[in-house]
Short mmCIF file of C-alpha atoms in Angstrom, two decimals:
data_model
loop_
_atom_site.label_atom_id
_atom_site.label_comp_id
_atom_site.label_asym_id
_atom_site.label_seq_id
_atom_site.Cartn_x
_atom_site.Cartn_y
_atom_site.Cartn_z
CA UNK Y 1 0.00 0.00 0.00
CA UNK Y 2 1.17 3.27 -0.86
CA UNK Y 3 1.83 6.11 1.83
CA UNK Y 4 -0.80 8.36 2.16
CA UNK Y 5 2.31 11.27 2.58
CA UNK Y 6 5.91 11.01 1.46
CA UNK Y 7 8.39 13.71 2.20
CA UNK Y 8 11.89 13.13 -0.19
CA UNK Y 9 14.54 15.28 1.25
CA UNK Y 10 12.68 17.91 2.16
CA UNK Y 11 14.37 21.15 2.97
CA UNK Y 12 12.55 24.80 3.93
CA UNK Y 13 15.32 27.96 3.77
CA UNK Y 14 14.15 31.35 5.12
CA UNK Y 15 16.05 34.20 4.10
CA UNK Y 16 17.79 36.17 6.29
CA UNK Y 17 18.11 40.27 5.66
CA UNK Y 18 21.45 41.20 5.51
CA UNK Y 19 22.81 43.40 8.16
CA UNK Y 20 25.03 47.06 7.47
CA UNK Y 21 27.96 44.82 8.31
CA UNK Y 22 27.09 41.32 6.73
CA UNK Y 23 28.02 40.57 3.06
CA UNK Y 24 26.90 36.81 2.74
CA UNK Y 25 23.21 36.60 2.58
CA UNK Y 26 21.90 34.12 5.59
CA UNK Y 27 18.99 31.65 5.97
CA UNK Y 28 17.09 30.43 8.30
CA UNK Y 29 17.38 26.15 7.95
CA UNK Y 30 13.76 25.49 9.62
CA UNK Y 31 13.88 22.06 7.73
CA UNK Y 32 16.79 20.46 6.80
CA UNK Y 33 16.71 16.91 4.74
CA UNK Y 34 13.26 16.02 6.03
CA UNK Y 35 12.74 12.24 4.45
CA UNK Y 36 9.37 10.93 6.08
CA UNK Y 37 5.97 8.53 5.68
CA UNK Y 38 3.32 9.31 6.65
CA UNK Y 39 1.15 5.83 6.99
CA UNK Y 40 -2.45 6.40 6.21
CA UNK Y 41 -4.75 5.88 9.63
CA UNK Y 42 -1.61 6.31 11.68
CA UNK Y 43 -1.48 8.93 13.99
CA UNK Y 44 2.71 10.64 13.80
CA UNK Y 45 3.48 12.35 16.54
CA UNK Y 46 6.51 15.30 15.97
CA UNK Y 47 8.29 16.45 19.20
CA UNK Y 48 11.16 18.49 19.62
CA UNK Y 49 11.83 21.76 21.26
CA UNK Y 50 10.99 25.14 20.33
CA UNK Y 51 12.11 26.08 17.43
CA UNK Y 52 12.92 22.75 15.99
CA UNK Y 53 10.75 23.03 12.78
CA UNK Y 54 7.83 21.11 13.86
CA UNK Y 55 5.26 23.62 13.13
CA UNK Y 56 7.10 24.28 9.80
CA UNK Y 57 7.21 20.93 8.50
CA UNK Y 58 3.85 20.12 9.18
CA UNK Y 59 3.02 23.43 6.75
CA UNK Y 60 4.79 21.61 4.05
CA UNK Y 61 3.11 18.56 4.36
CA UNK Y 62 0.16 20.89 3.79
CA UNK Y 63 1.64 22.73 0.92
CA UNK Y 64 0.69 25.98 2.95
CA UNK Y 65 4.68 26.35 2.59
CA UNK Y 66 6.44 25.01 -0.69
CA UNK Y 67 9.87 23.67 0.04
CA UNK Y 68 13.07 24.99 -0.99
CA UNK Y 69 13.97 21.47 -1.82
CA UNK Y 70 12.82 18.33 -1.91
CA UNK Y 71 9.17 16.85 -2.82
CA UNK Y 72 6.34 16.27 -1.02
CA UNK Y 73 4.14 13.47 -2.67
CA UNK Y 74 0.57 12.39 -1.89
CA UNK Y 75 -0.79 8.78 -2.49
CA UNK Y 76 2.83 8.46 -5.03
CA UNK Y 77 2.02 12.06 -6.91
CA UNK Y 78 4.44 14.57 -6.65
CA UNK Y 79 2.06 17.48 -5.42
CA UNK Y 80 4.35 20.12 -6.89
CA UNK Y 81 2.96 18.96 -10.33
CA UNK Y 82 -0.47 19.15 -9.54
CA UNK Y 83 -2.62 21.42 -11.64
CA UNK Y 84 -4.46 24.21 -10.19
CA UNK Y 85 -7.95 22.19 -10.02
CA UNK Y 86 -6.23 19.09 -8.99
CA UNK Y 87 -4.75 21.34 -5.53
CA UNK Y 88 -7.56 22.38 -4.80
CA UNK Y 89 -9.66 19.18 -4.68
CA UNK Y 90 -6.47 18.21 -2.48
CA UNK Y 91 -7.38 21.12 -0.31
CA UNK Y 92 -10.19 19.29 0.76
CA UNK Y 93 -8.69 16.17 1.43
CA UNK Y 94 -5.65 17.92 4.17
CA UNK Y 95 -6.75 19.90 7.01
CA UNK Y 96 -5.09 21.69 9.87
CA UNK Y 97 -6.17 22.35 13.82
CA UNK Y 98 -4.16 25.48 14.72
CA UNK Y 99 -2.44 26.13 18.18
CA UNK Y 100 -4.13 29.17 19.46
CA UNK Y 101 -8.00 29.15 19.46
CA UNK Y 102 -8.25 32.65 20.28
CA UNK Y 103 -6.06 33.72 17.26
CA UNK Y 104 -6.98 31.18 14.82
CA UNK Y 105 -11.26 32.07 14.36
CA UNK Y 106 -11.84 34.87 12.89
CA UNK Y 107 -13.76 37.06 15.66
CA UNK Y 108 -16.28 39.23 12.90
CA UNK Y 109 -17.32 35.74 11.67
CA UNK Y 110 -20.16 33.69 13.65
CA UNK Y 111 -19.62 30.19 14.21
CA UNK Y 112 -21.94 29.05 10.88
CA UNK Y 113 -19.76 31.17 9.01
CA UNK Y 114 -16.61 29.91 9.91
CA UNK Y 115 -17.21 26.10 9.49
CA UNK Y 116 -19.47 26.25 6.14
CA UNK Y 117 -16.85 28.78 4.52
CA UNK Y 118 -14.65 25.96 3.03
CA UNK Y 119 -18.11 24.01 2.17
CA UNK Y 120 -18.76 26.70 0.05
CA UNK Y 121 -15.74 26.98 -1.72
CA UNK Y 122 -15.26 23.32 -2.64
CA UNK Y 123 -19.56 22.79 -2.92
CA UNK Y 124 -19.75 20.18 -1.24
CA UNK Y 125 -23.38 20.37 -0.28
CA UNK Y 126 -26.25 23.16 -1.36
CA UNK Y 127 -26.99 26.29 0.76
CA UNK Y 128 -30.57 24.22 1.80
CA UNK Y 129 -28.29 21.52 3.42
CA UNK Y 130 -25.50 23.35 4.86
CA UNK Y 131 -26.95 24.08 8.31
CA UNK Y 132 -27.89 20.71 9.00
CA UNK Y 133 -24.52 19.42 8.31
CA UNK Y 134 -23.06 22.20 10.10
CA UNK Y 135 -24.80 21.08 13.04
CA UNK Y 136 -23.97 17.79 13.28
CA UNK Y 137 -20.40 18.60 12.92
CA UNK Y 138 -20.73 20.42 16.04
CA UNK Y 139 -22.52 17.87 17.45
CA UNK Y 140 -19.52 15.29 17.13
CA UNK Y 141 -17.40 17.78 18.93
CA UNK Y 142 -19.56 17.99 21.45
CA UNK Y 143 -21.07 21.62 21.03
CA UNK Y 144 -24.80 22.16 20.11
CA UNK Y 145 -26.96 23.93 17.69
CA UNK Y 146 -26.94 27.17 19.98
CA UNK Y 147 -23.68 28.10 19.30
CA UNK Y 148 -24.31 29.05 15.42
CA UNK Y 149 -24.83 32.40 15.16
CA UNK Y 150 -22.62 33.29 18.08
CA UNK Y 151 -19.04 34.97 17.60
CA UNK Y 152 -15.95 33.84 18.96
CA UNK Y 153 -15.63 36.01 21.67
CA UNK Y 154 -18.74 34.71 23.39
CA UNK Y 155 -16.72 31.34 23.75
CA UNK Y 156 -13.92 29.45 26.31
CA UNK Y 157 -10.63 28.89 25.09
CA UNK Y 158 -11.84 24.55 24.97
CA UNK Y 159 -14.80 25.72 23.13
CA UNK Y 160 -13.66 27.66 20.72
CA UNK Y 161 -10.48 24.65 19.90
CA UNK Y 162 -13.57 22.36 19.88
CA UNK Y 163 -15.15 25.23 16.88
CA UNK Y 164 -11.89 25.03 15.17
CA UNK Y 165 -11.69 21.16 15.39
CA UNK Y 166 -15.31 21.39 13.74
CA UNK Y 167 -13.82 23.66 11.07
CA UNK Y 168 -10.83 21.13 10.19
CA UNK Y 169 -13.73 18.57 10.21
CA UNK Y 170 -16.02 20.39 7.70
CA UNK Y 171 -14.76 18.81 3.98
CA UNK Y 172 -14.38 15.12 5.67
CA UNK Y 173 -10.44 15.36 5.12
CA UNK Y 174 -8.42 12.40 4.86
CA UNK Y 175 -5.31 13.74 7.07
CA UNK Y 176 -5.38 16.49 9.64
CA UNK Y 177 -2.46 18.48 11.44
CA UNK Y 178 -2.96 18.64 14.79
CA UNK Y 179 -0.43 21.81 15.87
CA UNK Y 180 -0.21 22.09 19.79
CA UNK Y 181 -3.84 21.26 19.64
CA UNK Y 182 -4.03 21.65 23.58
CA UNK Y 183 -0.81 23.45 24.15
CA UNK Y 184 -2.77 26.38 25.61
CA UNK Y 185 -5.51 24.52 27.00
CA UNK Y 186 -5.89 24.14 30.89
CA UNK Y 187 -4.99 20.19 31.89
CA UNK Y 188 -9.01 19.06 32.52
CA UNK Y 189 -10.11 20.76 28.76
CA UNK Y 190 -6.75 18.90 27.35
CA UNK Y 191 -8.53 16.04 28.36
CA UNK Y 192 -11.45 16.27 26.61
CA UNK Y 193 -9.86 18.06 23.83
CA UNK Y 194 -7.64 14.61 23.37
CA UNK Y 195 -10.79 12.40 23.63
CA UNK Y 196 -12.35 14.12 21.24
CA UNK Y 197 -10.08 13.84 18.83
CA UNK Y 198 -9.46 10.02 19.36
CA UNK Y 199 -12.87 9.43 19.20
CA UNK Y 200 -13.16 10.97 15.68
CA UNK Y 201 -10.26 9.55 14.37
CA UNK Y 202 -11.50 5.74 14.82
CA UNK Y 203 -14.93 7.13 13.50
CA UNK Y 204 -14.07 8.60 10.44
CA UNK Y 205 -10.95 6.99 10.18
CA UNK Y 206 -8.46 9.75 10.03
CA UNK Y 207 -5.25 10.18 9.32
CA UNK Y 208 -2.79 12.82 12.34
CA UNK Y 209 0.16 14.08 12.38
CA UNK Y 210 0.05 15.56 15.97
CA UNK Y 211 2.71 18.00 16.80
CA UNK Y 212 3.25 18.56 20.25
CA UNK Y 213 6.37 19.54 23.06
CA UNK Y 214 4.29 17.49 25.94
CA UNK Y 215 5.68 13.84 25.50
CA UNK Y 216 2.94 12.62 27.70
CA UNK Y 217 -0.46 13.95 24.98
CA UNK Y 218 2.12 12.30 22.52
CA UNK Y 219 2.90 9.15 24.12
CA UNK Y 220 -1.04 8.60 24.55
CA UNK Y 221 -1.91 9.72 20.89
CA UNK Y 222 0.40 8.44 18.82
CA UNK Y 223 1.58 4.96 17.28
CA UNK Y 224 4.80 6.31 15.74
CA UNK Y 225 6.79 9.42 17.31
CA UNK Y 226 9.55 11.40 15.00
CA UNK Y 227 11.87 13.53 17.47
CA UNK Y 228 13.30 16.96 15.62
CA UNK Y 229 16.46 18.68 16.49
CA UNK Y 230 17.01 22.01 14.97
CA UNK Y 231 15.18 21.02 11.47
CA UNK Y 232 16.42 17.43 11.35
CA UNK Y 233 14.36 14.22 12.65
CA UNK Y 234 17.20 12.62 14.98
CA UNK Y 235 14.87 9.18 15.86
CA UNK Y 236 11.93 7.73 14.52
CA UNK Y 237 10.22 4.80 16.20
CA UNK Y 238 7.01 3.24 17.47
CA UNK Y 239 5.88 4.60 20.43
CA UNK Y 240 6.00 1.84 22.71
CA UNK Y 241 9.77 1.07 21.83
CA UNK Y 242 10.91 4.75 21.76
CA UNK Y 243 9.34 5.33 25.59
CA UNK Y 244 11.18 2.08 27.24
CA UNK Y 245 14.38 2.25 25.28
CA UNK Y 246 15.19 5.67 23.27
CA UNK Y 247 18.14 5.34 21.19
CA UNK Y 248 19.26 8.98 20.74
CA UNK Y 249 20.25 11.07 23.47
CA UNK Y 250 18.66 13.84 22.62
CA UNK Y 251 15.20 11.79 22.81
CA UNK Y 252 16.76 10.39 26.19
CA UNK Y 253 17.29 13.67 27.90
CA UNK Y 254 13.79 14.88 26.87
CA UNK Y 255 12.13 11.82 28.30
CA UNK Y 256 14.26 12.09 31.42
CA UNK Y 257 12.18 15.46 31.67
CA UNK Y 258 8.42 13.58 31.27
CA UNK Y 259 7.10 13.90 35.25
CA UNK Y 260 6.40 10.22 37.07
CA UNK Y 261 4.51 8.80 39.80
CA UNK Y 262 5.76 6.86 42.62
CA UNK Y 263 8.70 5.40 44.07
CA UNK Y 264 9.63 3.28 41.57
CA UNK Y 265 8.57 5.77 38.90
CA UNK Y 266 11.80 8.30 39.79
CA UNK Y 267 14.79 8.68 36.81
CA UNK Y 268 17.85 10.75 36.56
CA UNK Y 269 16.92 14.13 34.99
CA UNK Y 270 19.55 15.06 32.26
CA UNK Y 271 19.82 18.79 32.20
CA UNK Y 272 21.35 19.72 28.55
CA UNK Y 273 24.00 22.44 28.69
CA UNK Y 274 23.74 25.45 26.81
CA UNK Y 275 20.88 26.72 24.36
CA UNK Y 276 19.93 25.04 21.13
CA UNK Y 277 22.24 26.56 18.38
CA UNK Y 278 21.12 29.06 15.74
CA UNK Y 279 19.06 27.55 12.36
CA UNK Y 280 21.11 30.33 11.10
CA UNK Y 281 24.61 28.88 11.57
CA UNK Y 282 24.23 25.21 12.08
CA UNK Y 283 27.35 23.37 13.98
CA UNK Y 284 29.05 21.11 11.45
CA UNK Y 285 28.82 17.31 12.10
CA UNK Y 286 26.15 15.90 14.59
CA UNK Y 287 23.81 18.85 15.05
CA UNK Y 288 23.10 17.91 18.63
CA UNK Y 289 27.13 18.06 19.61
CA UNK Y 290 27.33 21.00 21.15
CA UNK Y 291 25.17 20.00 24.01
CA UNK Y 292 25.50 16.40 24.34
CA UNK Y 293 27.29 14.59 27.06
CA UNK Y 294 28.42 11.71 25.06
CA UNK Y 295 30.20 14.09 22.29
CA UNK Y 296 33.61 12.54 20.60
CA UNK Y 297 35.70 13.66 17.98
CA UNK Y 298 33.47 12.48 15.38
CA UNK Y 299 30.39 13.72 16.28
CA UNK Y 300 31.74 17.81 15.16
CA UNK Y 301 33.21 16.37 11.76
CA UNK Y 302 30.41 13.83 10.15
CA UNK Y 303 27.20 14.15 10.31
CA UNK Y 304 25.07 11.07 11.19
CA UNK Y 305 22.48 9.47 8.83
CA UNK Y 306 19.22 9.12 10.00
CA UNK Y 307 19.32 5.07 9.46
CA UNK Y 308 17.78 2.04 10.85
CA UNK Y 309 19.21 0.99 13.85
CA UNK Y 310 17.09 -2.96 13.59
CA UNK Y 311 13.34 -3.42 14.04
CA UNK Y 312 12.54 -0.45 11.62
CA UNK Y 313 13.63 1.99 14.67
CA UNK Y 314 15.67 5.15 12.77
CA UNK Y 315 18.04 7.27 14.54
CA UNK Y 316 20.64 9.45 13.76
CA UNK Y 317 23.98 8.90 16.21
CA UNK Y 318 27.54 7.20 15.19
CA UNK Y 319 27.39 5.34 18.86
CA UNK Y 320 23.78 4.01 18.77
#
């Protein structure tokens, strides 16, 4: 079966104004040599710090960004060579939940507004049927018919992610982005937020990439996690195998952060010196050298290939 998503050295390179005193024109390397599959019905979960290029790389999947380099290909097709009409009926098809609830609904559009405006552009029902549908797609996230014709404003932070959920919903997309769905979420509407969007996922049989910093939301979402360092994926594994044994230790020292219960529960924290380096000027070698504690020689000369360590687990270290 083919991937539903297949990124092929993917690279996205911001540039950089040049400064009074700076000559060489700069980039920013958010991605860097992305190559990825995305499994259809899987749910991928990308973690990483700040910065990494999480949020970026899920744009490209997307095509709300076009890479530098690289292809992005859906179901085998380069999507770079689709034709106008043939984009947009793959609009419909890839969806996106956005971070911030407050930011991402437009606040001078009513709820009816916002979820029916992509059914309008694609047609994908007449005006008659639209509020029915509309309602029912709130319904499945759990909010009722009352809230059509109110604003934004009038909502909770959970209600209005549970609106924008409805709005990724609306065209019956095969794959959605899930960015820091419930990043800025209080811990109790997290909770339903996540339910939520497990129980739509085994009823409409979805497709996530869920990008996330909290390893513990990813841990219980996902079957596959992909761990980014400063535009790179370092480790890619199940989840189950990457929790009990990571190989890289960058994915080691952010698990040594995840909080646990009980006696038996405790772990050595590993606190990582220094800040992550610049996407503008990348360290040669090993991008994670400069702050690991297992560093040699080789590690600030060659730069690892991502490559599978046995039992289809990828990482990207000379020692693992």
């Amino acid at each position: 079966m083919k991937p539903l998503i297949e990124l092929a050295a993917v690279r996205k390179y911001y540039p950089v104004s040049r400064g009074f005193f700076t000559r060489k024109a700069l980039t920013v390397k958010a991605v860097d040599d992305v190559n990825l599959v995305i499994r259809r019905g899987e749910t991928l979960g990308i973690v990483g710090e700040s910065g990494c290029g999480k949020s970026t790389l899920g744009r490209l999947i997307l095509r709300l960004e076009e890479p530098t380099q690289g292809k992005v290909f859906y179901e085998g097709h380069d999507m770079a060579s689709f034709s106008s009409g043939r984009l947009q009926q793959l609009r419909a098809k890839l969806s996106i939940i956005f971070q911030d609830p407050y930011a991402s609904l437009n606040p001078r559009k009513s709820v009816y507004s916002i979820i029916g405006e992509g059914m309008k552009i694609h047609r994908v029902c007449s005006h008659s049927e639209m509020r029915g549908r509309i309602i029912d797609i709130l319904n499945q996230v759990g909010m009722s018919e009352d809230s059509l014709d109110r604003y934004p404003h009038e909502f909770s932070g959970g209600q209005r992610q549970r609106i924008g959920i409805a709005r990724a919903l609306a065209l019956s997309p095969e794959l959605i982005i899930a960015d820091e769905p419930v990043s800025s979420l209080d811990v109790s509407i997290q909770a339903q937020i996540i339910n939520i969007l497990t129980s739509l996922k085994e009823r409409f049989g979805l497709t996530y990439v869920f990008i996330s910093h909290d390893l513990s939301v990813v841990r219980y979402m996902s079957d596959r996690v992909a761990v980014m360092y400063l535009g790179r994926i370092v480790e890619l594994s199940g989840k189950d195998e990457l929790y009990k044994k990571p190989l890289h230790p960058y994915t080691v020292a952010l698990l040594s952060a995840v909080p646990s219960i009980g006696r038996n529960g405790r772990k050595r924290r590993i606190i990582l010196r220094g800040d992550i380096p610049s996407p503008i000027f990348v360290p040669p070698g090993c991008r994670f050298h400069t702050r690991c504690p297992e560093t040699q020689d080789v590690c600030k000369k060659e730069t690892p290939p991502l490559e599978d360590k046995g039992g289809g687990r990828l990482c990207a270290c000379h020692f693992r």
